[in-house]
mmCIF file of C-alpha atoms in Angstrom:
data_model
loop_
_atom_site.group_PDB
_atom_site.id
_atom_site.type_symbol
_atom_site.label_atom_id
_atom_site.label_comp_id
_atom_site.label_asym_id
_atom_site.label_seq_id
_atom_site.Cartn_x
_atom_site.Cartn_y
_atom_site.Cartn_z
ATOM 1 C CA UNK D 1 101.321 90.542 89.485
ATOM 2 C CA UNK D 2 98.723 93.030 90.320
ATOM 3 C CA UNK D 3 100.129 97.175 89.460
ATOM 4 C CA UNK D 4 98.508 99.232 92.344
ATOM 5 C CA UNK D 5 99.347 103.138 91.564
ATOM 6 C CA UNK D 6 100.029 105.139 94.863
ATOM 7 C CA UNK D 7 98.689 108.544 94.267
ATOM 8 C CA UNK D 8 99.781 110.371 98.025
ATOM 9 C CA UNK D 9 101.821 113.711 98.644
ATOM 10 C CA UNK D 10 103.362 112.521 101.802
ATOM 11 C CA UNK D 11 106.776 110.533 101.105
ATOM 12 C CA UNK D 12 106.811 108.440 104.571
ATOM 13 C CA UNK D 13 102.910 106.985 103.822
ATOM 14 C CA UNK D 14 103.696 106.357 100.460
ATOM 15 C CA UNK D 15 106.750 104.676 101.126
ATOM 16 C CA UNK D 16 104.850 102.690 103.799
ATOM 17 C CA UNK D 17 102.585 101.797 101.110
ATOM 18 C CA UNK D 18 104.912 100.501 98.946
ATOM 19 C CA UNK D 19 106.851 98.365 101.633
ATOM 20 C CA UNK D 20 103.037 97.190 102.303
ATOM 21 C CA UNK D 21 102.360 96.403 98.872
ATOM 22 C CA UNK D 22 105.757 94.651 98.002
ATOM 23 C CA UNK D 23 105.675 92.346 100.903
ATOM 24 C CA UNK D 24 102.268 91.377 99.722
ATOM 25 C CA UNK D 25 102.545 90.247 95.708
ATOM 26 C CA UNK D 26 101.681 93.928 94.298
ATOM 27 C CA UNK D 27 103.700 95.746 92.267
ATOM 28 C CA UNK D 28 103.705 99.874 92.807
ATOM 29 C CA UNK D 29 103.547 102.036 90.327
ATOM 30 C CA UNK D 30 104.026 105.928 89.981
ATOM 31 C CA UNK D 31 101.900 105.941 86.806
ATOM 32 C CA UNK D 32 100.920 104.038 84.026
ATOM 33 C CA UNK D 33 98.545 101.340 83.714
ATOM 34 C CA UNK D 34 97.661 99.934 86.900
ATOM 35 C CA UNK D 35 94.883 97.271 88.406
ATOM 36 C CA UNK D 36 93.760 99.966 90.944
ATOM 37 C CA UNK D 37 94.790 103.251 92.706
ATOM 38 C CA UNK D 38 95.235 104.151 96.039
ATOM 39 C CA UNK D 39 94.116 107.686 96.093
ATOM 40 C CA UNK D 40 94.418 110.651 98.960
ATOM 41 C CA UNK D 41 92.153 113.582 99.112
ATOM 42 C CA UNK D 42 94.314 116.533 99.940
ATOM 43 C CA UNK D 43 96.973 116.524 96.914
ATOM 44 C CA UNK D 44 98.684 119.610 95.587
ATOM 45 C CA UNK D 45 97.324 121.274 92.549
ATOM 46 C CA UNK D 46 93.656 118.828 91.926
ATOM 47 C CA UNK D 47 92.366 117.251 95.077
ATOM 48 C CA UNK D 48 91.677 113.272 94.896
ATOM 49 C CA UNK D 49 87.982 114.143 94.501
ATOM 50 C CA UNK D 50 88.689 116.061 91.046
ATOM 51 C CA UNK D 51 91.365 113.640 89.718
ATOM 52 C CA UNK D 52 89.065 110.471 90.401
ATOM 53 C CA UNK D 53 86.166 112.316 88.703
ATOM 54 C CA UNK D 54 87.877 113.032 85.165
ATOM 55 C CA UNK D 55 89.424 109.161 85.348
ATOM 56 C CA UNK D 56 85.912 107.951 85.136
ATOM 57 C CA UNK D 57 85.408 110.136 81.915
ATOM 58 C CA UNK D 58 87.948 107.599 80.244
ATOM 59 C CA UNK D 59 87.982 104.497 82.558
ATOM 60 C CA UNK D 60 86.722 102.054 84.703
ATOM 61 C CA UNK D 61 90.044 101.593 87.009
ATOM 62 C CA UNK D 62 89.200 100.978 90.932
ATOM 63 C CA UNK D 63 89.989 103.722 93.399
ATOM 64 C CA UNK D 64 90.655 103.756 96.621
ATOM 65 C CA UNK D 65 90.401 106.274 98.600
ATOM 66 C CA UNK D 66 92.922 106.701 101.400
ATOM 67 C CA UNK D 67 92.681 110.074 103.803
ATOM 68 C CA UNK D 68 92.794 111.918 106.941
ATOM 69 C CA UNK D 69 88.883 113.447 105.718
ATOM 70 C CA UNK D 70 86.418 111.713 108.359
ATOM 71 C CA UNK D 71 83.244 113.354 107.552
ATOM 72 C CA UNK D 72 80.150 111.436 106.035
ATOM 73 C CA UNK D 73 79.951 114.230 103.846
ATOM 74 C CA UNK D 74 83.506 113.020 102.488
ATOM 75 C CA UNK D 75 82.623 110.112 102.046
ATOM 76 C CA UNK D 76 79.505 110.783 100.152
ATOM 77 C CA UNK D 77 81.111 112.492 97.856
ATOM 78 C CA UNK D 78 84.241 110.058 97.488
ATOM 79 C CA UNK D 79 81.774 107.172 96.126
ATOM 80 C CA UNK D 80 79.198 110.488 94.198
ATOM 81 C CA UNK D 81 82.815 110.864 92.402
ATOM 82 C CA UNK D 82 83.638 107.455 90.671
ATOM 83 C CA UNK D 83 85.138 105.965 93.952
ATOM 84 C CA UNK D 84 85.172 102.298 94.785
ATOM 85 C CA UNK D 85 86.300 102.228 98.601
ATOM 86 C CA UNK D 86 86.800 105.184 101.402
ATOM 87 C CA UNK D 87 89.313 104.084 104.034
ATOM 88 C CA UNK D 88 90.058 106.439 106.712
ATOM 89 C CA UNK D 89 94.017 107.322 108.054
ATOM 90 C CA UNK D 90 95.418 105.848 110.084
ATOM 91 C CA UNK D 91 94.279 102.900 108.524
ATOM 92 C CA UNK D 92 94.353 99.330 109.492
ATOM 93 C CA UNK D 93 97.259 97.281 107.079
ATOM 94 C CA UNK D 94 95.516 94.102 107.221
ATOM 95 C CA UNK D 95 91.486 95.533 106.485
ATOM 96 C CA UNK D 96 93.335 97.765 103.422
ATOM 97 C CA UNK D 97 94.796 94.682 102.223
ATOM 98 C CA UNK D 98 91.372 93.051 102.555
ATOM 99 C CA UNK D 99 89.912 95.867 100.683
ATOM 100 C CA UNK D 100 92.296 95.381 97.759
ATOM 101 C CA UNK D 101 92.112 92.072 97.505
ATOM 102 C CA UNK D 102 87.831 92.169 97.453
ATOM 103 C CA UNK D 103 88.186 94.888 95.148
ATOM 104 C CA UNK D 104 90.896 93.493 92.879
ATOM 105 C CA UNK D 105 88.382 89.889 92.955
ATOM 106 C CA UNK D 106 85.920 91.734 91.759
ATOM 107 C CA UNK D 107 87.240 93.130 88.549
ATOM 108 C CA UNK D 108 88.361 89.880 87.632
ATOM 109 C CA UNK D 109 84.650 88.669 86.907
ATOM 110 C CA UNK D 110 82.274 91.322 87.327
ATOM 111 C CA UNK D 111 79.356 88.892 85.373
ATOM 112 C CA UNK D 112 79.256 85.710 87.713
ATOM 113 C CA UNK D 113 76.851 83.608 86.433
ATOM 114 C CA UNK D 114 75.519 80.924 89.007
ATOM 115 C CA UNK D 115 72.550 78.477 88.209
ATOM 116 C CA UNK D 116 71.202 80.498 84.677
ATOM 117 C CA UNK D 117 71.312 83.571 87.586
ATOM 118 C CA UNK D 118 73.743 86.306 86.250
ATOM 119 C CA UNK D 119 74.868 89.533 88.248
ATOM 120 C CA UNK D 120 75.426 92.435 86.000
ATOM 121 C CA UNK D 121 77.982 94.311 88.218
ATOM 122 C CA UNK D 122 78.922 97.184 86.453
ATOM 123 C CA UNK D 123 75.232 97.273 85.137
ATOM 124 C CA UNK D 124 73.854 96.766 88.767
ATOM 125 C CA UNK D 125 71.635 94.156 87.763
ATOM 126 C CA UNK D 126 70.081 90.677 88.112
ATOM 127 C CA UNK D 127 69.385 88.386 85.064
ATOM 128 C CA UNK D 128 67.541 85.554 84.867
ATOM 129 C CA UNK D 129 65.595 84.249 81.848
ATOM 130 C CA UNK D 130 65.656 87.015 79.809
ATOM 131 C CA UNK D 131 64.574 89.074 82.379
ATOM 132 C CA UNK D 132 66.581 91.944 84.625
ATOM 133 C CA UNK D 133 65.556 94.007 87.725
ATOM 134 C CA UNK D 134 68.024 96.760 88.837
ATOM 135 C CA UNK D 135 69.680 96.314 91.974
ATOM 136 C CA UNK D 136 71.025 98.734 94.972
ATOM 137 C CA UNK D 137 74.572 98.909 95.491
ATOM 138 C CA UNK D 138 74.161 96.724 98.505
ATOM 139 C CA UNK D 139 72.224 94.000 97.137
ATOM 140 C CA UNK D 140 74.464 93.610 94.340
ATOM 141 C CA UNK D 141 77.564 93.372 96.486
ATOM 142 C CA UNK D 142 75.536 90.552 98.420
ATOM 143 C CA UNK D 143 74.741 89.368 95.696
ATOM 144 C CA UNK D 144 78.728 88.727 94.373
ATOM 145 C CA UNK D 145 79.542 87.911 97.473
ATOM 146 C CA UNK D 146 77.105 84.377 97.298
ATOM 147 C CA UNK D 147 77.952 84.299 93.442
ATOM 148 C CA UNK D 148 81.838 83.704 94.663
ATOM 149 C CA UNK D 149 81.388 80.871 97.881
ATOM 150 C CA UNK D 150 79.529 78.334 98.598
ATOM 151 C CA UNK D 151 78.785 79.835 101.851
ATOM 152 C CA UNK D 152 79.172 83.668 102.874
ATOM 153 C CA UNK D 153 78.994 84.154 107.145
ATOM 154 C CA UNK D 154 77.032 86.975 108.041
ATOM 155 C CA UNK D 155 80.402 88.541 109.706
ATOM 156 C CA UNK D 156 81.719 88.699 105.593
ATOM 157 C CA UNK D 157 78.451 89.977 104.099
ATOM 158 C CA UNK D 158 78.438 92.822 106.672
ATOM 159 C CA UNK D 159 82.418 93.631 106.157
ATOM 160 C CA UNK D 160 81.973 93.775 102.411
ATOM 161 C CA UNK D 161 79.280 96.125 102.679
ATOM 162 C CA UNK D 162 79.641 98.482 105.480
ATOM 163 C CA UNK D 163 83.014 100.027 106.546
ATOM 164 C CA UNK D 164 81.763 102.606 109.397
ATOM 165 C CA UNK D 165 81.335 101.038 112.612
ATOM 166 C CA UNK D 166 77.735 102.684 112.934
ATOM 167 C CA UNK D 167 76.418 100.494 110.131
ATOM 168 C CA UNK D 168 76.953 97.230 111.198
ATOM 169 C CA UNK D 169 73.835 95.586 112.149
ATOM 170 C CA UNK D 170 72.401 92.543 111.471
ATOM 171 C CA UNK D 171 69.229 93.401 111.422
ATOM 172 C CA UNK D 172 70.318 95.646 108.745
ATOM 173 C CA UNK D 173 71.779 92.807 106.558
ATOM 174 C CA UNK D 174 69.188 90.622 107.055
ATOM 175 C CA UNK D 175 66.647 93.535 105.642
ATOM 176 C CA UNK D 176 68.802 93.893 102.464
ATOM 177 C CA UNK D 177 68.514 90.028 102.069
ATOM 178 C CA UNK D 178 64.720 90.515 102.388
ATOM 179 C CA UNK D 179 64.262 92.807 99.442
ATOM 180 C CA UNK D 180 67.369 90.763 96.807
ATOM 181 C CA UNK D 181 65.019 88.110 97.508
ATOM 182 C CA UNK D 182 62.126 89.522 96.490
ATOM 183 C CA UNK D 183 63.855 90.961 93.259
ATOM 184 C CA UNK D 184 64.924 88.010 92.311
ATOM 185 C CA UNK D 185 62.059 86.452 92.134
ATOM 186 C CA UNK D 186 60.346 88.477 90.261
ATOM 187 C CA UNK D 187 62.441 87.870 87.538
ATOM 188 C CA UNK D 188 61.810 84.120 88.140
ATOM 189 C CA UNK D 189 64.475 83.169 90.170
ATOM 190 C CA UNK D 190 63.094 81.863 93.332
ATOM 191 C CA UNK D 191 64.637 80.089 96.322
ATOM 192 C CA UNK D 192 68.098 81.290 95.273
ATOM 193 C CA UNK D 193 69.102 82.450 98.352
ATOM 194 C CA UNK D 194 69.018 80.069 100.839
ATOM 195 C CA UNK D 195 69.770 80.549 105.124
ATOM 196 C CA UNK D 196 72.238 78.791 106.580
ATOM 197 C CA UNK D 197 70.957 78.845 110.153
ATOM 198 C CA UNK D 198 73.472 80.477 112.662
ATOM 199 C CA UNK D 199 76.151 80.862 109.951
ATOM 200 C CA UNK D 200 75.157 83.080 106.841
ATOM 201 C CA UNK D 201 73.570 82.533 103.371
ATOM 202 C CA UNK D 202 74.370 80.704 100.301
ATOM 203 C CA UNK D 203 73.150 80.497 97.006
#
């Protein structure tokens, strides 16, 4: 069972949270080791901003961030910080649970290897051959994405990647595609990503 720490001042969210979490196959935690944390900004003491920032000095553990902050500037900084998700209050229960569960997924193999074709997550590269080329953020959460289904709809790319309403285009997406494409092959990987007309992509 998955350990999700719940790091929030406010006793009625947090107990929400738990509730949430238990009726889904996590287990809460207060502290200790954990699989990820759910994180709010405005704490007592050290903000959620400062505490995620001296975690990353000793480890790797996703964080969520969960707060009432809206601003792009917020958010900036959230992901500038160490942070692996920004998810705005009120929040949704069924897109935080999504969140988790993409998040949690990805830890689990964060080197998918597909056809001699290896994604270096935490490295942010593509390797094929010997040879690497580094990768945006974006391309190499398209990237896992393909690396994890046969088929990915353009609807799932376009959730994984962009959480603010103003970002979701497909036009977008399909420019992101574009330049993967071209990275990958010039590391000698060519024709990996294939269109699947009117549904998505697939490796």
């Amino acid at each position: 069972m998955k350990r999700i720490q719940i790091i929030e001042d406010d006793t009625a969210i947090r107990t929400e949270l738990k509730t949430l979490l238990q009726a889904n196959g996590y287990m809460p935690v207060e502290d200790g080791p954990c699989d990820l944390i759910l994180m709010d900004v405005n704490l007592p003491e050290e903000n959620g901003f400062t505490r995620c920032r001296k975690l990353r000095e000793t480890a790797n553990t996703p964080v969520i961030f969960l707060t009432a902050r809206d601003t792009p500037e917020d958010e900036l900084l959230a992901f500038g910080v160490g942070g692996d998700d920004f998810i705005r209050k009120p929040y949704n229960s069924a897109v935080l649970l999504a969140r988790i569960a993409r998040i949690l997924k990805t830890t689990v193999n964060d080197s998918p290897t597909v056809r001699g074709l290896t994604l270096d997550l935490p490295g942010m590269k593509a390797i094929y051959g010997g040879n690497a080329v580094e990768l945006t953020k974006n391309e190499a959460r398209i990237l896992w994405c393909l690396t994890q289904k046969d088929i990915c709809t353009r609807d799932e790319l376009i959730e994984d990647l962009w959480t603010n309403g103003m970002y979701i285009d497909g036009n977008t997406l399909y420019v992101n595609i574009g330049r993967l494409r071209e990275k990958l092959e010039r590391i000698g990987a060519t024709d990996f990503i294939r269109t699947v007309r009117g549904v998505g992509y697939r490796l």
